[in-house]
Amino acid sequence: MSAVHHILLVDDDETLRDALAEQLALYDEFKISTAGTATSAVKAVQAERIDLAVMDVGLPDMDGREAVKMMRKNGFKSPVIMLTGQGSDSDTVLGLEAGANDYVVKPFKFAVLLARIRAHLRQYEASEDAVFQVGPYTFHPGSKLLVSEKGSKTKLTEKETAILRFLYRAGRKPIAREILLQEVWGYNSQVTTHTLETHIYRLRQKIEPDPGNARLLVTDAGGYRLNP
């Protein structure tokens, strides 16, 4: 099972909003929240972690592009896909300049929107701005930090960050020690599985309440996996 991405759908057309939410909810990779106004969308991205927002331009209380500007100003860095009934180049430019990542013109095929959503999530996860949920922690690989639910910060080393990031991308799939070594250290013949095990041990000391009985970073099938 892959990591679940939290999607925010913002559209004042309740029929369209509910239809999109219902279709996206069929995929285990998504958790769906909805909003009918720009104001509620701005509040939503501040209140909880949203991995991607699908935002209509024509919202009743504010232009969706202005809402995106506010969200960006407030620190929201996840991808935003704008929905619009206007397909002109100038309209697209305005949306992109406001901070949107992509533009989809109505009417559109669901498969096209789904492909755009997945593509932007992949791009974002590879960026330095990416933020992930790892158990009770918010994981900031760009700054090598884990932030607990109470706000306390744990600094990670470069290798610890790389290990967590790779395991997160694997979802709940166990990753063999040899693969982790290749991905984190490259093809360095001087590095052994003992080096990896030492880093896993130190990582568990930082993230596990009981490191001797690991529940988040577990040993499985000759390798390791995250159990978020």
PDB file of C-alpha atoms in Angstrom:
ATOM      1  CA  MET A   1       0.000   0.000   0.000  1.00  0.00           C
ATOM      2  CA  SER A   2       1.360   3.386  -1.008  1.00  0.00           C
ATOM      3  CA  ALA A   3       1.324   6.489   1.138  1.00  0.00           C
ATOM      4  CA  VAL A   4      -2.043   8.262   1.206  1.00  0.00           C
ATOM      5  CA  HIS A   5      -2.195  11.750  -0.304  1.00  0.00           C
ATOM      6  CA  HIS A   6      -4.629  14.318   1.108  1.00  0.00           C
ATOM      7  CA  ILE A   7      -6.444  16.113  -1.727  1.00  0.00           C
ATOM      8  CA  LEU A   8      -8.513  19.282  -1.237  1.00  0.00           C
ATOM      9  CA  LEU A   9     -11.269  19.882  -3.832  1.00  0.00           C
ATOM     10  CA  VAL A  10     -12.508  23.481  -3.984  1.00  0.00           C
ATOM     11  CA  ASP A  11     -15.525  24.267  -6.186  1.00  0.00           C
ATOM     12  CA  ASP A  12     -18.870  25.959  -5.539  1.00  0.00           C
ATOM     13  CA  ASP A  13     -20.550  23.562  -7.988  1.00  0.00           C
ATOM     14  CA  GLU A  14     -21.690  20.980  -5.449  1.00  0.00           C
ATOM     15  CA  THR A  15     -22.594  18.398  -8.093  1.00  0.00           C
ATOM     16  CA  LEU A  16     -19.157  18.539  -9.721  1.00  0.00           C
ATOM     17  CA  ARG A  17     -17.375  18.690  -6.358  1.00  0.00           C
ATOM     18  CA  ASP A  18     -19.187  15.647  -5.002  1.00  0.00           C
ATOM     19  CA  ALA A  19     -18.712  13.710  -8.243  1.00  0.00           C
ATOM     20  CA  LEU A  20     -14.946  14.355  -8.229  1.00  0.00           C
ATOM     21  CA  ALA A  21     -14.692  13.483  -4.538  1.00  0.00           C
ATOM     22  CA  GLU A  22     -16.589  10.246  -5.123  1.00  0.00           C
ATOM     23  CA  GLN A  23     -14.399   9.250  -8.061  1.00  0.00           C
ATOM     24  CA  LEU A  24     -11.110  10.069  -6.316  1.00  0.00           C
ATOM     25  CA  ALA A  25     -12.245   8.260  -3.160  1.00  0.00           C
ATOM     26  CA  LEU A  26     -12.313   5.019  -5.167  1.00  0.00           C
ATOM     27  CA  TYR A  27      -8.495   5.094  -5.089  1.00  0.00           C
ATOM     28  CA  ASP A  28      -6.817   4.044  -1.842  1.00  0.00           C
ATOM     29  CA  GLU A  29      -3.970   6.465  -2.528  1.00  0.00           C
ATOM     30  CA  PHE A  30      -6.201   9.483  -1.802  1.00  0.00           C
ATOM     31  CA  LYS A  31      -7.903  11.035   1.202  1.00  0.00           C
ATOM     32  CA  ILE A  32     -10.425  13.682   0.116  1.00  0.00           C
ATOM     33  CA  SER A  33     -11.556  16.951   1.702  1.00  0.00           C
ATOM     34  CA  THR A  34     -13.861  19.470   0.015  1.00  0.00           C
ATOM     35  CA  ALA A  35     -14.642  23.187   0.229  1.00  0.00           C
ATOM     36  CA  GLY A  36     -17.155  25.411  -1.526  1.00  0.00           C
ATOM     37  CA  THR A  37     -15.520  28.798  -0.994  1.00  0.00           C
ATOM     38  CA  ALA A  38     -12.097  30.387  -1.271  1.00  0.00           C
ATOM     39  CA  THR A  39     -12.179  31.427   2.386  1.00  0.00           C
ATOM     40  CA  SER A  40     -12.774  27.873   3.601  1.00  0.00           C
ATOM     41  CA  ALA A  41     -10.006  26.624   1.296  1.00  0.00           C
ATOM     42  CA  VAL A  42      -7.482  29.096   2.709  1.00  0.00           C
ATOM     43  CA  LYS A  43      -8.429  27.998   6.237  1.00  0.00           C
ATOM     44  CA  ALA A  44      -8.260  24.304   5.312  1.00  0.00           C
ATOM     45  CA  VAL A  45      -4.658  24.412   4.082  1.00  0.00           C
ATOM     46  CA  GLN A  46      -3.634  26.186   7.289  1.00  0.00           C
ATOM     47  CA  ALA A  47      -5.486  23.771   9.567  1.00  0.00           C
ATOM     48  CA  GLU A  48      -4.071  20.488   8.254  1.00  0.00           C
ATOM     49  CA  ARG A  49      -1.592  19.017   5.825  1.00  0.00           C
ATOM     50  CA  ILE A  50      -2.912  19.099   2.261  1.00  0.00           C
ATOM     51  CA  ASP A  51      -0.776  17.389  -0.380  1.00  0.00           C
ATOM     52  CA  LEU A  52      -2.533  18.918  -3.399  1.00  0.00           C
ATOM     53  CA  ALA A  53      -5.411  21.345  -3.991  1.00  0.00           C
ATOM     54  CA  VAL A  54      -7.767  21.348  -6.960  1.00  0.00           C
ATOM     55  CA  MET A  55      -9.117  24.906  -7.042  1.00  0.00           C
ATOM     56  CA  ASP A  56     -11.872  26.401  -9.188  1.00  0.00           C
ATOM     57  CA  VAL A  57     -11.287  29.922 -10.511  1.00  0.00           C
ATOM     58  CA  GLY A  58     -14.889  31.107 -10.213  1.00  0.00           C
ATOM     59  CA  LEU A  59     -15.597  30.909  -6.498  1.00  0.00           C
ATOM     60  CA  PRO A  60     -18.461  32.913  -4.931  1.00  0.00           C
ATOM     61  CA  ASP A  61     -16.480  34.896  -2.366  1.00  0.00           C
ATOM     62  CA  MET A  62     -13.158  35.444  -4.160  1.00  0.00           C
ATOM     63  CA  ASP A  63     -11.374  34.715  -7.416  1.00  0.00           C
ATOM     64  CA  GLY A  64      -9.656  31.342  -7.002  1.00  0.00           C
ATOM     65  CA  ARG A  65      -6.386  32.852  -8.202  1.00  0.00           C
ATOM     66  CA  GLU A  66      -6.462  35.413  -5.411  1.00  0.00           C
ATOM     67  CA  ALA A  67      -7.077  32.597  -2.948  1.00  0.00           C
ATOM     68  CA  VAL A  68      -4.015  30.767  -4.296  1.00  0.00           C
ATOM     69  CA  LYS A  69      -1.941  33.931  -3.813  1.00  0.00           C
ATOM     70  CA  MET A  70      -3.073  34.056  -0.173  1.00  0.00           C
ATOM     71  CA  MET A  71      -2.317  30.369   0.333  1.00  0.00           C
ATOM     72  CA  ARG A  72       1.183  30.783  -1.095  1.00  0.00           C
ATOM     73  CA  LYS A  73       1.779  33.892   1.011  1.00  0.00           C
ATOM     74  CA  ASN A  74       0.777  31.893   4.097  1.00  0.00           C
ATOM     75  CA  GLY A  75       3.361  29.224   3.291  1.00  0.00           C
ATOM     76  CA  PHE A  76       1.361  26.594   1.399  1.00  0.00           C
ATOM     77  CA  LYS A  77       3.834  24.893  -0.960  1.00  0.00           C
ATOM     78  CA  SER A  78       1.935  21.839  -2.193  1.00  0.00           C
ATOM     79  CA  PRO A  79       0.773  21.700  -5.833  1.00  0.00           C
ATOM     80  CA  VAL A  80      -2.354  23.562  -6.946  1.00  0.00           C
ATOM     81  CA  ILE A  81      -4.336  22.630 -10.056  1.00  0.00           C
ATOM     82  CA  MET A  82      -6.773  25.322 -11.198  1.00  0.00           C
ATOM     83  CA  LEU A  83     -10.119  24.476 -12.827  1.00  0.00           C
ATOM     84  CA  THR A  84     -11.573  27.057 -15.196  1.00  0.00           C
ATOM     85  CA  GLY A  85     -14.194  27.507 -17.852  1.00  0.00           C
ATOM     86  CA  GLN A  86     -11.889  29.951 -19.636  1.00  0.00           C
ATOM     87  CA  GLY A  87      -9.200  28.414 -21.794  1.00  0.00           C
ATOM     88  CA  SER A  88      -7.428  31.533 -23.065  1.00  0.00           C
ATOM     89  CA  ASP A  89      -3.664  31.928 -22.800  1.00  0.00           C
ATOM     90  CA  SER A  90      -4.025  35.091 -20.720  1.00  0.00           C
ATOM     91  CA  ASP A  91      -6.295  33.296 -18.251  1.00  0.00           C
ATOM     92  CA  THR A  92      -3.753  30.487 -17.905  1.00  0.00           C
ATOM     93  CA  VAL A  93      -0.900  32.952 -17.405  1.00  0.00           C
ATOM     94  CA  LEU A  94      -2.825  34.745 -14.634  1.00  0.00           C
ATOM     95  CA  GLY A  95      -3.390  31.458 -12.835  1.00  0.00           C
ATOM     96  CA  LEU A  96       0.223  30.346 -13.099  1.00  0.00           C
ATOM     97  CA  GLU A  97       1.494  33.747 -11.957  1.00  0.00           C
ATOM     98  CA  ALA A  98      -0.812  33.514  -8.929  1.00  0.00           C
ATOM     99  CA  GLY A  99       1.063  30.390  -7.852  1.00  0.00           C
ATOM    100  CA  ALA A 100      -0.864  27.564  -9.499  1.00  0.00           C
ATOM    101  CA  ASN A 101       1.086  24.631 -10.930  1.00  0.00           C
ATOM    102  CA  ASP A 102      -1.341  23.637 -13.661  1.00  0.00           C
ATOM    103  CA  TYR A 103      -4.574  24.583 -15.413  1.00  0.00           C
ATOM    104  CA  VAL A 104      -7.412  22.236 -16.474  1.00  0.00           C
ATOM    105  CA  VAL A 105     -10.207  23.637 -18.641  1.00  0.00           C
ATOM    106  CA  LYS A 106     -13.808  22.567 -18.062  1.00  0.00           C
ATOM    107  CA  PRO A 107     -15.306  20.322 -19.258  1.00  0.00           C
ATOM    108  CA  PHE A 108     -12.552  17.762 -18.746  1.00  0.00           C
ATOM    109  CA  LYS A 109     -12.219  14.004 -18.585  1.00  0.00           C
ATOM    110  CA  PHE A 110     -11.678  12.596 -15.094  1.00  0.00           C
ATOM    111  CA  ALA A 111      -8.800  10.443 -16.358  1.00  0.00           C
ATOM    112  CA  VAL A 112      -6.957  13.584 -17.476  1.00  0.00           C
ATOM    113  CA  LEU A 113      -7.359  15.279 -14.091  1.00  0.00           C
ATOM    114  CA  LEU A 114      -6.303  12.090 -12.309  1.00  0.00           C
ATOM    115  CA  ALA A 115      -3.143  11.876 -14.436  1.00  0.00           C
ATOM    116  CA  ARG A 116      -2.335  15.547 -13.713  1.00  0.00           C
ATOM    117  CA  ILE A 117      -2.850  15.017  -9.972  1.00  0.00           C
ATOM    118  CA  ARG A 118      -0.531  12.013  -9.898  1.00  0.00           C
ATOM    119  CA  ALA A 119       2.111  13.764 -12.007  1.00  0.00           C
ATOM    120  CA  HIS A 120       2.201  16.835  -9.762  1.00  0.00           C
ATOM    121  CA  LEU A 121       2.350  14.707  -6.612  1.00  0.00           C
ATOM    122  CA  ARG A 122       5.366  12.850  -8.027  1.00  0.00           C
ATOM    123  CA  GLN A 123       7.099  16.103  -8.928  1.00  0.00           C
ATOM    124  CA  TYR A 124       6.381  17.614  -5.535  1.00  0.00           C
ATOM    125  CA  GLU A 125       7.661  14.595  -3.630  1.00  0.00           C
ATOM    126  CA  ALA A 126      10.958  14.910  -5.492  1.00  0.00           C
ATOM    127  CA  SER A 127      11.293  18.603  -4.603  1.00  0.00           C
ATOM    128  CA  GLU A 128      12.968  20.230  -1.622  1.00  0.00           C
ATOM    129  CA  ASP A 129       9.630  21.701  -0.519  1.00  0.00           C
ATOM    130  CA  ALA A 130       8.027  18.299   0.022  1.00  0.00           C
ATOM    131  CA  VAL A 131       6.493  17.521   3.416  1.00  0.00           C
ATOM    132  CA  PHE A 132       5.398  14.009   4.432  1.00  0.00           C
ATOM    133  CA  GLN A 133       3.510  12.450   7.316  1.00  0.00           C
ATOM    134  CA  VAL A 134       5.548   9.687   8.969  1.00  0.00           C
ATOM    135  CA  GLY A 135       3.632   8.213  11.896  1.00  0.00           C
ATOM    136  CA  PRO A 136       3.160  10.989  14.458  1.00  0.00           C
ATOM    137  CA  TYR A 137       5.761  13.181  12.756  1.00  0.00           C
ATOM    138  CA  THR A 138       5.740  15.718   9.944  1.00  0.00           C
ATOM    139  CA  PHE A 139       8.818  14.927   7.872  1.00  0.00           C
ATOM    140  CA  HIS A 140      10.638  17.826   6.157  1.00  0.00           C
ATOM    141  CA  PRO A 141      13.396  16.213   4.060  1.00  0.00           C
ATOM    142  CA  GLY A 142      14.525  19.563   2.616  1.00  0.00           C
ATOM    143  CA  SER A 143      15.476  20.815   6.089  1.00  0.00           C
ATOM    144  CA  LYS A 144      16.264  17.322   7.472  1.00  0.00           C
ATOM    145  CA  LEU A 145      13.687  17.667  10.242  1.00  0.00           C
ATOM    146  CA  LEU A 146      11.022  15.606  11.945  1.00  0.00           C
ATOM    147  CA  VAL A 147       8.408  17.665  13.782  1.00  0.00           C
ATOM    148  CA  SER A 148       6.271  15.953  16.417  1.00  0.00           C
ATOM    149  CA  GLU A 149       2.563  16.585  17.003  1.00  0.00           C
ATOM    150  CA  LYS A 150       3.552  18.831  19.925  1.00  0.00           C
ATOM    151  CA  GLY A 151       5.919  20.838  17.741  1.00  0.00           C
ATOM    152  CA  SER A 152       9.256  19.525  18.999  1.00  0.00           C
ATOM    153  CA  LYS A 153      11.900  19.165  16.279  1.00  0.00           C
ATOM    154  CA  THR A 154      14.338  16.324  15.698  1.00  0.00           C
ATOM    155  CA  LYS A 155      17.321  16.981  13.444  1.00  0.00           C
ATOM    156  CA  LEU A 156      18.263  14.189  11.059  1.00  0.00           C
ATOM    157  CA  THR A 157      21.528  13.495   9.270  1.00  0.00           C
ATOM    158  CA  GLU A 158      21.679  13.450   5.478  1.00  0.00           C
ATOM    159  CA  LYS A 159      21.727   9.630   5.402  1.00  0.00           C
ATOM    160  CA  GLU A 160      18.881   9.309   7.923  1.00  0.00           C
ATOM    161  CA  THR A 161      16.836  11.695   5.795  1.00  0.00           C
ATOM    162  CA  ALA A 162      17.577   9.691   2.640  1.00  0.00           C
ATOM    163  CA  ILE A 163      16.619   6.411   4.351  1.00  0.00           C
ATOM    164  CA  LEU A 164      13.298   7.797   5.608  1.00  0.00           C
ATOM    165  CA  ARG A 165      12.480   9.386   2.268  1.00  0.00           C
ATOM    166  CA  PHE A 166      13.111   6.207   0.308  1.00  0.00           C
ATOM    167  CA  LEU A 167      11.122   4.047   2.737  1.00  0.00           C
ATOM    168  CA  TYR A 168       8.252   6.557   2.678  1.00  0.00           C
ATOM    169  CA  ARG A 169       8.053   6.383  -1.108  1.00  0.00           C
ATOM    170  CA  ALA A 170       7.881   2.595  -0.886  1.00  0.00           C
ATOM    171  CA  GLY A 171       4.689   2.828   1.184  1.00  0.00           C
ATOM    172  CA  ARG A 172       4.329  -0.316   3.302  1.00  0.00           C
ATOM    173  CA  LYS A 173       6.521  -2.392   1.007  1.00  0.00           C
ATOM    174  CA  PRO A 174       9.645  -3.815   2.703  1.00  0.00           C
ATOM    175  CA  ILE A 175      12.924  -2.736   1.098  1.00  0.00           C
ATOM    176  CA  ALA A 176      15.891  -5.107   1.102  1.00  0.00           C
ATOM    177  CA  ARG A 177      19.069  -3.919   2.831  1.00  0.00           C
ATOM    178  CA  GLU A 178      21.052  -4.173  -0.404  1.00  0.00           C
ATOM    179  CA  ILE A 179      18.608  -1.901  -2.236  1.00  0.00           C
ATOM    180  CA  LEU A 180      18.686   0.676   0.562  1.00  0.00           C
ATOM    181  CA  LEU A 181      22.473   0.634   0.479  1.00  0.00           C
ATOM    182  CA  GLN A 182      22.505   1.258  -3.269  1.00  0.00           C
ATOM    183  CA  GLU A 183      19.889   4.005  -3.093  1.00  0.00           C
ATOM    184  CA  VAL A 184      21.366   5.885  -0.114  1.00  0.00           C
ATOM    185  CA  TRP A 185      25.100   5.307  -0.485  1.00  0.00           C
ATOM    186  CA  GLY A 186      25.360   4.472  -4.168  1.00  0.00           C
ATOM    187  CA  TYR A 187      27.593   1.717  -5.484  1.00  0.00           C
ATOM    188  CA  ASN A 188      30.311   2.205  -2.899  1.00  0.00           C
ATOM    189  CA  SER A 189      31.985  -1.128  -2.313  1.00  0.00           C
ATOM    190  CA  GLN A 190      33.388   0.112   1.009  1.00  0.00           C
ATOM    191  CA  VAL A 191      29.918   0.399   2.571  1.00  0.00           C
ATOM    192  CA  THR A 192      28.491  -2.715   4.201  1.00  0.00           C
ATOM    193  CA  THR A 193      25.098  -3.685   5.617  1.00  0.00           C
ATOM    194  CA  HIS A 194      26.593  -3.028   9.053  1.00  0.00           C
ATOM    195  CA  THR A 195      26.780   0.675   8.142  1.00  0.00           C
ATOM    196  CA  LEU A 196      23.085   0.646   7.217  1.00  0.00           C
ATOM    197  CA  GLU A 197      22.116  -1.205  10.398  1.00  0.00           C
ATOM    198  CA  THR A 198      24.013   1.376  12.453  1.00  0.00           C
ATOM    199  CA  HIS A 199      22.064   4.195  10.802  1.00  0.00           C
ATOM    200  CA  ILE A 200      18.763   2.355  11.304  1.00  0.00           C
ATOM    201  CA  TYR A 201      19.653   1.891  14.984  1.00  0.00           C
ATOM    202  CA  ARG A 202      20.370   5.620  15.420  1.00  0.00           C
ATOM    203  CA  LEU A 203      17.231   6.567  13.505  1.00  0.00           C
ATOM    204  CA  ARG A 204      15.114   4.383  15.771  1.00  0.00           C
ATOM    205  CA  GLN A 205      16.653   6.070  18.801  1.00  0.00           C
ATOM    206  CA  LYS A 206      15.277   9.347  17.456  1.00  0.00           C
ATOM    207  CA  ILE A 207      11.809   8.325  16.278  1.00  0.00           C
ATOM    208  CA  GLU A 208      10.696   5.312  18.309  1.00  0.00           C
ATOM    209  CA  PRO A 209       9.233   5.690  21.847  1.00  0.00           C
ATOM    210  CA  ASP A 210      10.678   2.223  22.559  1.00  0.00           C
ATOM    211  CA  PRO A 211      13.601   1.678  20.134  1.00  0.00           C
ATOM    212  CA  GLY A 212      14.016  -1.920  21.239  1.00  0.00           C
ATOM    213  CA  ASN A 213      10.445  -2.642  20.162  1.00  0.00           C
ATOM    214  CA  ALA A 214      10.218  -0.692  16.904  1.00  0.00           C
ATOM    215  CA  ARG A 215       6.709  -0.004  15.628  1.00  0.00           C
ATOM    216  CA  LEU A 216       7.327   2.755  13.059  1.00  0.00           C
ATOM    217  CA  LEU A 217      10.554   1.673  11.335  1.00  0.00           C
ATOM    218  CA  VAL A 218      10.274  -2.104  11.372  1.00  0.00           C
ATOM    219  CA  THR A 219      12.423  -4.994  10.167  1.00  0.00           C
ATOM    220  CA  ASP A 220      10.557  -7.088   7.624  1.00  0.00           C
ATOM    221  CA  ALA A 221      11.379  -9.725   4.969  1.00  0.00           C
ATOM    222  CA  GLY A 222      15.136  -9.246   5.185  1.00  0.00           C
ATOM    223  CA  GLY A 223      14.895  -5.489   4.989  1.00  0.00           C
ATOM    224  CA  TYR A 224      13.043  -2.497   6.434  1.00  0.00           C
ATOM    225  CA  ARG A 225       9.728  -0.722   5.968  1.00  0.00           C
ATOM    226  CA  LEU A 226       7.793   2.171   7.452  1.00  0.00           C
ATOM    227  CA  ASN A 227       4.617   1.328   9.319  1.00  0.00           C
ATOM    228  CA  PRO A 228       2.880   4.755   9.369  1.00  0.00           C
TER     229      PRO A 228
END
